[in-house]
PDB file of C-alpha atoms in Angstrom:
ATOM      1  CA  MET A   1      18.618 -83.920  67.965  1.00 53.00           C
ATOM      2  CA  ASN A   2      17.649 -86.586  65.444  1.00 54.00           C
ATOM      3  CA  THR A   3      19.169 -84.971  62.367  1.00 66.00           C
ATOM      4  CA  SER A   4      22.760 -85.650  61.379  1.00 80.00           C
ATOM      5  CA  LEU A   5      24.804 -82.568  60.581  1.00 95.00           C
ATOM      6  CA  SER A   6      27.443 -82.070  57.894  1.00 97.00           C
ATOM      7  CA  VAL A   7      29.808 -79.168  58.621  1.00 98.00           C
ATOM      8  CA  ALA A   8      32.614 -77.745  56.491  1.00 98.00           C
ATOM      9  CA  THR A   9      35.439 -75.398  57.403  1.00 98.00           C
ATOM     10  CA  TYR A  10      36.941 -73.544  54.459  1.00 98.00           C
ATOM     11  CA  ASN A  11      39.555 -70.809  54.186  1.00 97.00           C
ATOM     12  CA  ILE A  12      38.559 -69.317  50.819  1.00 96.00           C
ATOM     13  CA  GLU A  13      41.798 -67.309  50.285  1.00 93.00           C
ATOM     14  CA  TYR A  14      40.124 -63.926  49.804  1.00 90.00           C
ATOM     15  CA  SER A  15      37.754 -65.490  47.188  1.00 88.00           C
ATOM     16  CA  ARG A  16      40.363 -64.956  44.484  1.00 86.00           C
ATOM     17  CA  ARG A  17      38.989 -67.751  42.318  1.00 89.00           C
ATOM     18  CA  PRO A  18      35.252 -67.075  42.723  1.00 89.00           C
ATOM     19  CA  GLN A  19      33.901 -69.290  39.933  1.00 91.00           C
ATOM     20  CA  LEU A  20      35.878 -72.331  41.049  1.00 94.00           C
ATOM     21  CA  LEU A  21      35.035 -71.543  44.662  1.00 95.00           C
ATOM     22  CA  ILE A  22      31.294 -71.386  43.999  1.00 95.00           C
ATOM     23  CA  LYS A  23      31.472 -74.584  41.933  1.00 96.00           C
ATOM     24  CA  THR A  24      33.216 -76.322  44.857  1.00 97.00           C
ATOM     25  CA  ILE A  25      30.677 -75.087  47.417  1.00 97.00           C
ATOM     26  CA  ILE A  26      27.688 -76.109  45.271  1.00 96.00           C
ATOM     27  CA  GLN A  27      29.173 -79.572  44.797  1.00 97.00           C
ATOM     28  CA  MET A  28      29.653 -79.891  48.558  1.00 97.00           C
ATOM     29  CA  ILE A  29      26.039 -78.872  49.148  1.00 97.00           C
ATOM     30  CA  GLN A  30      24.900 -81.504  46.647  1.00 96.00           C
ATOM     31  CA  ASN A  31      26.941 -84.002  48.657  1.00 96.00           C
ATOM     32  CA  GLY A  32      25.067 -83.092  51.837  1.00 96.00           C
ATOM     33  CA  VAL A  33      26.956 -80.245  53.555  1.00 97.00           C
ATOM     34  CA  ASN A  34      24.487 -77.977  55.365  1.00 95.00           C
ATOM     35  CA  VAL A  35      26.844 -75.629  57.277  1.00 98.00           C
ATOM     36  CA  PHE A  36      29.988 -73.828  56.072  1.00 98.00           C
ATOM     37  CA  CYS A  37      32.422 -71.925  58.274  1.00 98.00           C
ATOM     38  CA  PHE A  38      34.463 -69.569  56.102  1.00 98.00           C
ATOM     39  CA  GLN A  39      37.735 -67.777  56.787  1.00 98.00           C
ATOM     40  CA  GLU A  40      39.442 -65.022  54.779  1.00 96.00           C
ATOM     41  CA  VAL A  41      36.149 -63.522  53.722  1.00 96.00           C
ATOM     42  CA  LEU A  42      37.069 -60.224  52.088  1.00 92.00           C
ATOM     43  CA  ARG A  43      35.287 -57.278  50.542  1.00 87.00           C
ATOM     44  CA  LEU A  44      37.393 -55.323  48.021  1.00 77.00           C
ATOM     45  CA  PRO A  45      36.051 -52.443  45.874  1.00 75.00           C
ATOM     46  CA  GLU A  46      37.137 -53.972  42.560  1.00 75.00           C
ATOM     47  CA  ASN A  47      35.371 -57.325  43.102  1.00 79.00           C
ATOM     48  CA  GLU A  48      31.789 -58.378  43.704  1.00 87.00           C
ATOM     49  CA  PHE A  49      31.461 -59.417  47.338  1.00 91.00           C
ATOM     50  CA  ILE A  50      31.577 -63.210  47.637  1.00 92.00           C
ATOM     51  CA  VAL A  51      28.702 -63.160  50.159  1.00 92.00           C
ATOM     52  CA  ASP A  52      26.398 -61.525  47.601  1.00 93.00           C
ATOM     53  CA  VAL A  53      27.514 -63.914  44.860  1.00 93.00           C
ATOM     54  CA  LEU A  54      26.907 -66.985  47.024  1.00 94.00           C
ATOM     55  CA  LEU A  55      23.466 -65.919  48.206  1.00 93.00           C
ATOM     56  CA  LYS A  56      22.355 -65.224  44.624  1.00 93.00           C
ATOM     57  CA  GLU A  57      23.605 -68.624  43.514  1.00 94.00           C
ATOM     58  CA  LEU A  58      22.204 -70.673  46.386  1.00 95.00           C
ATOM     59  CA  GLY A  59      18.679 -69.317  46.758  1.00 88.00           C
ATOM     60  CA  LYS A  60      16.342 -68.471  49.612  1.00 90.00           C
ATOM     61  CA  ASN A  61      17.021 -71.479  51.875  1.00 93.00           C
ATOM     62  CA  TRP A  62      20.621 -70.382  52.487  1.00 97.00           C
ATOM     63  CA  LYS A  63      21.651 -67.611  54.869  1.00 97.00           C
ATOM     64  CA  LEU A  64      25.090 -66.134  55.535  1.00 97.00           C
ATOM     65  CA  GLU A  65      26.372 -63.979  58.396  1.00 97.00           C
ATOM     66  CA  TYR A  66      29.859 -62.469  58.217  1.00 97.00           C
ATOM     67  CA  PHE A  67      32.297 -60.245  60.086  1.00 97.00           C
ATOM     68  CA  VAL A  68      34.854 -58.271  58.065  1.00 95.00           C
ATOM     69  CA  GLY A  69      36.723 -54.988  58.528  1.00 92.00           C
ATOM     70  CA  GLU A  70      36.278 -51.683  56.733  1.00 85.00           C
ATOM     71  CA  GLU A  71      39.837 -50.777  55.730  1.00 77.00           C
ATOM     72  CA  GLY A  72      39.350 -51.410  52.004  1.00 74.00           C
ATOM     73  CA  ASN A  73      42.371 -53.699  51.744  1.00 78.00           C
ATOM     74  CA  TYR A  74      43.669 -57.062  52.950  1.00 80.00           C
ATOM     75  CA  LEU A  75      43.294 -55.941  56.579  1.00 83.00           C
ATOM     76  CA  ASP A  76      39.545 -56.381  56.039  1.00 88.00           C
ATOM     77  CA  VAL A  77      39.924 -60.157  56.223  1.00 92.00           C
ATOM     78  CA  GLY A  78      37.133 -61.784  58.174  1.00 96.00           C
ATOM     79  CA  VAL A  79      34.981 -64.845  58.762  1.00 98.00           C
ATOM     80  CA  GLY A  80      31.487 -66.084  58.021  1.00 98.00           C
ATOM     81  CA  ILE A  81      28.923 -68.819  58.585  1.00 98.00           C
ATOM     82  CA  LEU A  82      26.689 -70.097  55.771  1.00 98.00           C
ATOM     83  CA  TRP A  83      23.819 -72.424  56.659  1.00 98.00           C
ATOM     84  CA  ASP A  84      20.711 -74.102  55.312  1.00 97.00           C
ATOM     85  CA  GLU A  85      17.817 -72.346  57.034  1.00 96.00           C
ATOM     86  CA  SER A  86      15.488 -75.277  56.382  1.00 94.00           C
ATOM     87  CA  ILE A  87      17.620 -77.232  58.883  1.00 94.00           C
ATOM     88  CA  LEU A  88      19.072 -74.623  61.242  1.00 96.00           C
ATOM     89  CA  LYS A  89      17.183 -71.690  62.752  1.00 97.00           C
ATOM     90  CA  LEU A  90      19.373 -68.772  63.843  1.00 98.00           C
ATOM     91  CA  GLN A  91      18.876 -67.534  67.397  1.00 97.00           C
ATOM     92  CA  LYS A  92      21.827 -65.172  67.832  1.00 97.00           C
ATOM     93  CA  ILE A  93      24.998 -63.936  66.098  1.00 98.00           C
ATOM     94  CA  GLU A  94      27.999 -62.555  67.982  1.00 98.00           C
ATOM     95  CA  LYS A  95      31.086 -60.967  66.390  1.00 98.00           C
ATOM     96  CA  ILE A  96      34.395 -60.991  68.243  1.00 98.00           C
ATOM     97  CA  ASN A  97      37.736 -59.307  67.640  1.00 97.00           C
ATOM     98  CA  LEU A  98      40.529 -61.622  68.758  1.00 97.00           C
ATOM     99  CA  PRO A  99      43.580 -60.294  70.645  1.00 96.00           C
ATOM    100  CA  LYS A 100      45.775 -58.316  68.259  1.00 93.00           C
ATOM    101  CA  MET A 101      49.550 -57.923  68.317  1.00 89.00           C
ATOM    102  CA  LYS A 102      50.771 -54.323  68.646  1.00 87.00           C
ATOM    103  CA  LYS A 103      53.709 -54.934  66.344  1.00 85.00           C
ATOM    104  CA  TYR A 104      54.944 -57.901  64.339  1.00 81.00           C
ATOM    105  CA  PRO A 105      58.514 -59.141  64.918  1.00 80.00           C
ATOM    106  CA  LEU A 106      61.049 -58.009  62.301  1.00 78.00           C
ATOM    107  CA  LEU A 107      61.457 -61.454  60.726  1.00 77.00           C
ATOM    108  CA  ASP A 108      57.688 -61.836  60.364  1.00 78.00           C
ATOM    109  CA  ARG A 109      57.453 -58.401  58.743  1.00 80.00           C
ATOM    110  CA  LEU A 110      60.168 -59.311  56.233  1.00 77.00           C
ATOM    111  CA  VAL A 111      58.409 -62.561  55.322  1.00 72.00           C
ATOM    112  CA  LEU A 112      55.099 -60.756  54.874  1.00 72.00           C
ATOM    113  CA  ARG A 113      56.654 -58.131  52.622  1.00 72.00           C
ATOM    114  CA  SER A 114      58.422 -60.735  50.503  1.00 72.00           C
ATOM    115  CA  THR A 115      55.143 -62.535  49.853  1.00 70.00           C
ATOM    116  CA  GLY A 116      53.149 -59.390  49.077  1.00 66.00           C
ATOM    117  CA  TYR A 117      51.171 -59.095  52.297  1.00 71.00           C
ATOM    118  CA  ILE A 118      50.666 -55.978  54.399  1.00 73.00           C
ATOM    119  CA  ASP A 119      52.989 -56.104  57.421  1.00 77.00           C
ATOM    120  CA  THR A 120      50.627 -54.111  59.655  1.00 81.00           C
ATOM    121  CA  PRO A 121      49.235 -56.264  62.513  1.00 84.00           C
ATOM    122  CA  LEU A 122      46.061 -57.935  61.367  1.00 88.00           C
ATOM    123  CA  GLN A 123      42.812 -57.888  63.300  1.00 94.00           C
ATOM    124  CA  ASN A 124      41.735 -61.521  63.314  1.00 96.00           C
ATOM    125  CA  ARG A 125      38.091 -62.204  63.943  1.00 97.00           C
ATOM    126  CA  ALA A 126      35.564 -64.805  65.042  1.00 98.00           C
ATOM    127  CA  ILE A 127      31.842 -65.133  64.500  1.00 98.00           C
ATOM    128  CA  VAL A 128      29.610 -67.183  66.814  1.00 98.00           C
ATOM    129  CA  GLY A 129      26.173 -68.360  65.798  1.00 98.00           C
ATOM    130  CA  THR A 130      23.644 -69.937  68.162  1.00 98.00           C
ATOM    131  CA  PHE A 131      21.055 -72.060  66.372  1.00 97.00           C
ATOM    132  CA  SER A 132      18.084 -74.288  66.969  1.00 96.00           C
ATOM    133  CA  LEU A 133      18.245 -77.715  65.329  1.00 92.00           C
ATOM    134  CA  ASN A 134      15.070 -79.749  65.751  1.00 89.00           C
ATOM    135  CA  GLY A 135      14.461 -77.945  69.030  1.00 90.00           C
ATOM    136  CA  HIS A 136      17.986 -78.521  70.327  1.00 92.00           C
ATOM    137  CA  SER A 137      20.578 -75.804  70.950  1.00 95.00           C
ATOM    138  CA  LEU A 138      23.711 -75.714  68.813  1.00 97.00           C
ATOM    139  CA  ARG A 139      26.513 -73.151  68.801  1.00 98.00           C
ATOM    140  CA  ILE A 140      28.873 -72.826  65.823  1.00 98.00           C
ATOM    141  CA  THR A 141      31.996 -70.668  65.727  1.00 98.00           C
ATOM    142  CA  SER A 142      34.143 -69.747  62.736  1.00 98.00           C
ATOM    143  CA  LEU A 143      37.542 -68.147  63.369  1.00 98.00           C
ATOM    144  CA  ARG A 144      40.944 -67.416  61.907  1.00 98.00           C
ATOM    145  CA  LEU A 145      44.087 -67.204  64.023  1.00 97.00           C
ATOM    146  CA  ASP A 146      47.198 -65.176  63.199  1.00 94.00           C
ATOM    147  CA  THR A 147      49.770 -66.466  60.734  1.00 91.00           C
ATOM    148  CA  VAL A 148      52.553 -64.716  62.667  1.00 89.00           C
ATOM    149  CA  GLY A 149      53.580 -64.349  66.296  1.00 89.00           C
ATOM    150  CA  GLY A 150      54.182 -68.059  66.791  1.00 89.00           C
ATOM    151  CA  THR A 151      52.495 -70.660  68.947  1.00 92.00           C
ATOM    152  CA  LYS A 152      52.182 -68.386  71.977  1.00 93.00           C
ATOM    153  CA  ASN A 153      50.168 -65.805  70.030  1.00 94.00           C
ATOM    154  CA  ARG A 154      47.831 -68.370  68.472  1.00 96.00           C
ATOM    155  CA  ILE A 155      47.232 -70.191  71.754  1.00 97.00           C
ATOM    156  CA  LYS A 156      46.376 -66.839  73.336  1.00 97.00           C
ATOM    157  CA  GLN A 157      43.817 -66.129  70.601  1.00 98.00           C
ATOM    158  CA  ALA A 158      42.304 -69.613  70.802  1.00 98.00           C
ATOM    159  CA  LYS A 159      42.000 -69.384  74.585  1.00 98.00           C
ATOM    160  CA  TYR A 160      40.300 -65.991  74.221  1.00 98.00           C
ATOM    161  CA  ILE A 161      37.473 -67.442  72.134  1.00 98.00           C
ATOM    162  CA  LEU A 162      37.190 -70.538  74.339  1.00 98.00           C
ATOM    163  CA  ASP A 163      36.817 -68.343  77.424  1.00 98.00           C
ATOM    164  CA  PHE A 164      34.287 -66.172  75.576  1.00 98.00           C
ATOM    165  CA  ILE A 165      32.172 -69.230  74.777  1.00 97.00           C
ATOM    166  CA  LYS A 166      32.580 -70.700  78.259  1.00 96.00           C
ATOM    167  CA  ASP A 167      30.982 -67.587  79.762  1.00 96.00           C
ATOM    168  CA  LYS A 168      27.941 -67.854  77.495  1.00 96.00           C
ATOM    169  CA  PRO A 169      24.735 -69.769  78.278  1.00 95.00           C
ATOM    170  CA  LYS A 170      25.169 -73.506  77.939  1.00 95.00           C
ATOM    171  CA  VAL A 171      24.114 -75.241  74.721  1.00 96.00           C
ATOM    172  CA  GLU A 172      23.589 -78.923  74.032  1.00 95.00           C
ATOM    173  CA  TYR A 173      25.973 -79.142  71.084  1.00 96.00           C
ATOM    174  CA  GLU A 174      29.029 -77.112  70.167  1.00 97.00           C
ATOM    175  CA  ILE A 175      31.267 -76.802  67.079  1.00 98.00           C
ATOM    176  CA  ILE A 176      34.319 -74.583  66.536  1.00 98.00           C
ATOM    177  CA  CYS A 177      35.773 -74.418  63.023  1.00 98.00           C
ATOM    178  CA  GLY A 178      38.587 -72.482  61.485  1.00 97.00           C
ATOM    179  CA  ASP A 179      42.036 -71.794  60.179  1.00 98.00           C
ATOM    180  CA  PHE A 180      44.299 -72.167  63.211  1.00 97.00           C
ATOM    181  CA  ASN A 181      47.506 -71.546  61.240  1.00 95.00           C
ATOM    182  CA  THR A 182      49.428 -74.254  63.104  1.00 94.00           C
ATOM    183  CA  ILE A 183      52.245 -73.807  60.617  1.00 86.00           C
ATOM    184  CA  ASP A 184      54.818 -75.965  62.439  1.00 78.00           C
ATOM    185  CA  LEU A 185      57.519 -75.183  59.885  1.00 70.00           C
ATOM    186  CA  PHE A 186      59.972 -77.789  61.232  1.00 72.00           C
ATOM    187  CA  LYS A 187      57.302 -80.484  61.791  1.00 79.00           C
ATOM    188  CA  THR A 188      57.929 -80.862  65.521  1.00 83.00           C
ATOM    189  CA  GLY A 189      54.241 -81.421  66.254  1.00 83.00           C
ATOM    190  CA  LYS A 190      54.484 -79.241  69.366  1.00 91.00           C
ATOM    191  CA  GLU A 191      51.999 -76.585  68.317  1.00 92.00           C
ATOM    192  CA  VAL A 192      49.370 -79.123  67.274  1.00 92.00           C
ATOM    193  CA  GLN A 193      49.833 -80.871  70.625  1.00 94.00           C
ATOM    194  CA  ALA A 194      49.522 -77.545  72.459  1.00 95.00           C
ATOM    195  CA  MET A 195      46.326 -76.671  70.578  1.00 96.00           C
ATOM    196  CA  ARG A 196      44.788 -80.085  71.217  1.00 95.00           C
ATOM    197  CA  GLY A 197      45.778 -79.855  74.871  1.00 97.00           C
ATOM    198  CA  LEU A 198      44.062 -76.481  75.159  1.00 98.00           C
ATOM    199  CA  PHE A 199      40.818 -77.674  73.563  1.00 98.00           C
ATOM    200  CA  ASP A 200      40.871 -80.825  75.672  1.00 97.00           C
ATOM    201  CA  MET A 201      40.851 -78.615  78.791  1.00 97.00           C
ATOM    202  CA  TYR A 202      37.563 -77.167  77.534  1.00 97.00           C
ATOM    203  CA  SER A 203      36.168 -80.661  76.729  1.00 96.00           C
ATOM    204  CA  PHE A 204      36.359 -80.330  72.938  1.00 97.00           C
ATOM    205  CA  THR A 205      37.224 -83.210  70.599  1.00 96.00           C
ATOM    206  CA  ASP A 206      39.345 -82.787  67.464  1.00 97.00           C
ATOM    207  CA  ALA A 207      36.903 -84.104  64.876  1.00 97.00           C
ATOM    208  CA  THR A 208      39.573 -83.821  62.163  1.00 96.00           C
ATOM    209  CA  LYS A 209      42.423 -85.579  63.983  1.00 94.00           C
ATOM    210  CA  ASP A 210      42.928 -88.123  61.193  1.00 95.00           C
ATOM    211  CA  ILE A 211      43.409 -85.485  58.490  1.00 96.00           C
ATOM    212  CA  VAL A 212      47.164 -85.071  58.028  1.00 93.00           C
ATOM    213  CA  TRP A 213      47.290 -81.805  56.064  1.00 94.00           C
ATOM    214  CA  SER A 214      44.846 -79.224  54.729  1.00 94.00           C
ATOM    215  CA  ALA A 215      46.894 -76.497  52.986  1.00 91.00           C
ATOM    216  CA  ASP A 216      49.670 -76.434  50.405  1.00 87.00           C
ATOM    217  CA  ILE A 217      51.861 -73.389  49.816  1.00 82.00           C
ATOM    218  CA  TYR A 218      52.101 -74.353  46.136  1.00 82.00           C
ATOM    219  CA  ASN A 219      48.439 -73.376  45.651  1.00 79.00           C
ATOM    220  CA  SER A 220      48.804 -69.956  47.284  1.00 80.00           C
ATOM    221  CA  ASP A 221      48.546 -66.697  45.351  1.00 72.00           C
ATOM    222  CA  PHE A 222      50.006 -64.871  48.394  1.00 68.00           C
ATOM    223  CA  GLY A 223      49.391 -61.135  48.920  1.00 65.00           C
ATOM    224  CA  GLU A 224      48.700 -58.280  46.565  1.00 66.00           C
ATOM    225  CA  LYS A 225      52.243 -58.215  45.093  1.00 66.00           C
ATOM    226  CA  PRO A 226      53.899 -61.599  45.747  1.00 63.00           C
ATOM    227  CA  GLY A 227      56.756 -60.914  43.335  1.00 66.00           C
ATOM    228  CA  LEU A 228      59.583 -63.424  43.039  1.00 67.00           C
ATOM    229  CA  VAL A 229      58.453 -65.787  45.820  1.00 70.00           C
ATOM    230  CA  LYS A 230      55.417 -67.084  43.960  1.00 71.00           C
ATOM    231  CA  LYS A 231      57.423 -67.534  40.731  1.00 75.00           C
ATOM    232  CA  VAL A 232      60.135 -69.538  42.520  1.00 76.00           C
ATOM    233  CA  ILE A 233      57.600 -71.825  44.239  1.00 76.00           C
ATOM    234  CA  LYS A 234      55.796 -72.530  40.977  1.00 79.00           C
ATOM    235  CA  HIS A 235      58.974 -72.957  38.950  1.00 69.00           C
ATOM    236  CA  LEU A 236      60.609 -75.317  41.446  1.00 78.00           C
ATOM    237  CA  ASN A 237      57.345 -77.149  42.156  1.00 87.00           C
ATOM    238  CA  VAL A 238      57.661 -76.495  45.908  1.00 80.00           C
ATOM    239  CA  HIS A 239      54.999 -78.145  48.086  1.00 81.00           C
ATOM    240  CA  VAL A 240      54.785 -77.333  51.793  1.00 81.00           C
ATOM    241  CA  ARG A 241      51.763 -79.133  53.225  1.00 87.00           C
ATOM    242  CA  ARG A 242      50.495 -78.515  56.747  1.00 90.00           C
ATOM    243  CA  LYS A 243      47.432 -79.200  58.874  1.00 93.00           C
ATOM    244  CA  LEU A 244      46.053 -75.677  59.445  1.00 96.00           C
ATOM    245  CA  ASP A 245      42.306 -76.267  59.508  1.00 98.00           C
ATOM    246  CA  TYR A 246      40.306 -77.913  62.286  1.00 98.00           C
ATOM    247  CA  ILE A 247      36.783 -78.748  63.386  1.00 98.00           C
ATOM    248  CA  TRP A 248      36.352 -79.175  67.150  1.00 98.00           C
ATOM    249  CA  SER A 249      33.150 -80.523  68.672  1.00 97.00           C
ATOM    250  CA  LYS A 250      31.421 -81.168  71.961  1.00 96.00           C
ATOM    251  CA  ASN A 251      28.588 -83.668  72.634  1.00 94.00           C
ATOM    252  CA  LEU A 252      28.638 -84.832  69.003  1.00 95.00           C
ATOM    253  CA  GLN A 253      29.677 -88.193  67.584  1.00 93.00           C
ATOM    254  CA  VAL A 254      32.050 -87.939  64.633  1.00 95.00           C
ATOM    255  CA  ILE A 255      30.811 -90.208  61.854  1.00 95.00           C
ATOM    256  CA  ASN A 256      33.627 -89.294  59.467  1.00 96.00           C
ATOM    257  CA  ALA A 257      35.860 -86.415  58.377  1.00 97.00           C
ATOM    258  CA  GLN A 258      37.374 -85.837  54.978  1.00 97.00           C
ATOM    259  CA  LYS A 259      39.412 -83.354  52.990  1.00 97.00           C
ATOM    260  CA  ILE A 260      37.763 -82.259  49.735  1.00 97.00           C
ATOM    261  CA  ASP A 261      39.909 -82.117  46.613  1.00 94.00           C
ATOM    262  CA  SER A 262      39.717 -78.560  45.263  1.00 94.00           C
ATOM    263  CA  THR A 263      42.204 -75.893  44.153  1.00 90.00           C
ATOM    264  CA  ALA A 264      39.779 -72.996  44.581  1.00 94.00           C
ATOM    265  CA  SER A 265      41.985 -71.891  47.493  1.00 94.00           C
ATOM    266  CA  ASP A 266      45.365 -72.682  49.012  1.00 93.00           C
ATOM    267  CA  HIS A 267      43.378 -74.462  51.741  1.00 96.00           C
ATOM    268  CA  TYR A 268      41.324 -77.560  51.086  1.00 97.00           C
ATOM    269  CA  PRO A 269      37.830 -77.638  52.576  1.00 98.00           C
ATOM    270  CA  ILE A 270      37.352 -80.120  55.393  1.00 98.00           C
ATOM    271  CA  VAL A 271      33.980 -81.737  56.047  1.00 98.00           C
ATOM    272  CA  THR A 272      32.874 -83.576  59.172  1.00 98.00           C
ATOM    273  CA  ASN A 273      29.633 -85.504  59.498  1.00 97.00           C
ATOM    274  CA  PHE A 274      28.173 -85.593  62.990  1.00 96.00           C
ATOM    275  CA  ALA A 275      25.510 -87.505  64.865  1.00 88.00           C
ATOM    276  CA  PRO A 276      24.142 -86.383  68.241  1.00 76.00           C
ATOM    277  CA  VAL A 277      25.210 -87.817  71.559  1.00 75.00           C
ATOM    278  CA  LYS A 278      22.262 -88.842  73.720  1.00 73.00           C
ATOM    279  CA  ASN A 279      21.767 -86.879  76.938  1.00 71.00           C
ATOM    280  CA  PRO A 280      24.528 -84.316  76.270  1.00 73.00           C
ATOM    281  CA  GLN A 281      26.482 -83.050  79.286  1.00 70.00           C
ATOM    282  CA  LEU A 282      25.830 -79.318  79.764  1.00 68.00           C
TER     283      LEU A 282
END
């Protein structure tokens, strides 16, 4: 693989600010990004689907595959991969439902209700694309892990997708992007360490290890009816910043990773530029 690759992971917060979101994505493309892994892709009846909007804006060289639900509400939330077809040639797309909790704990349900979210267990999803890049095999995964259920639940979901990929045919290069929701409310660092330990077992490198935080609660619009919580956060200028978003890689050299300044979502897009490793270990 002689071509460098610029990959972004971006939780687009249900595409609530579509014009700013599209402006941000176009600017990133102009700056060289050729693959986007999206989370919180959502289709709601009252809004034009963000996938359709993006494809109209970007033109024929750009393709997008997505995996969302069909409930007609915030339980639809899914993931997607957008790529420049002049660089990457799609070989296969696979769509995976991650392990789902049967019932959320009472405290989690109360928090969800207070912030306007549905307290029904959410079906989190992953999408896996296998591509050809200059004749070399590359697999890219976009996923979103649960916001609730704690570290144990999220580690279980992450391990599920890692085992899924492990059982697939080997590829030369591998990237996993997403919103891992490592909330770590009390800043102990334990969940981040647990997640890195898990990915290390599967020979993945944290390409974004130097990025300290990627989401700020102050920017969130929360659920459908956030009520008093959003007003209090805005009025008191409350900022809770956490590293939730990651790009993991295998057999790729990290040239650099950066957080992009944008308020199109409560998450900031993260971009990593990669170069190939010679003679990758399969």
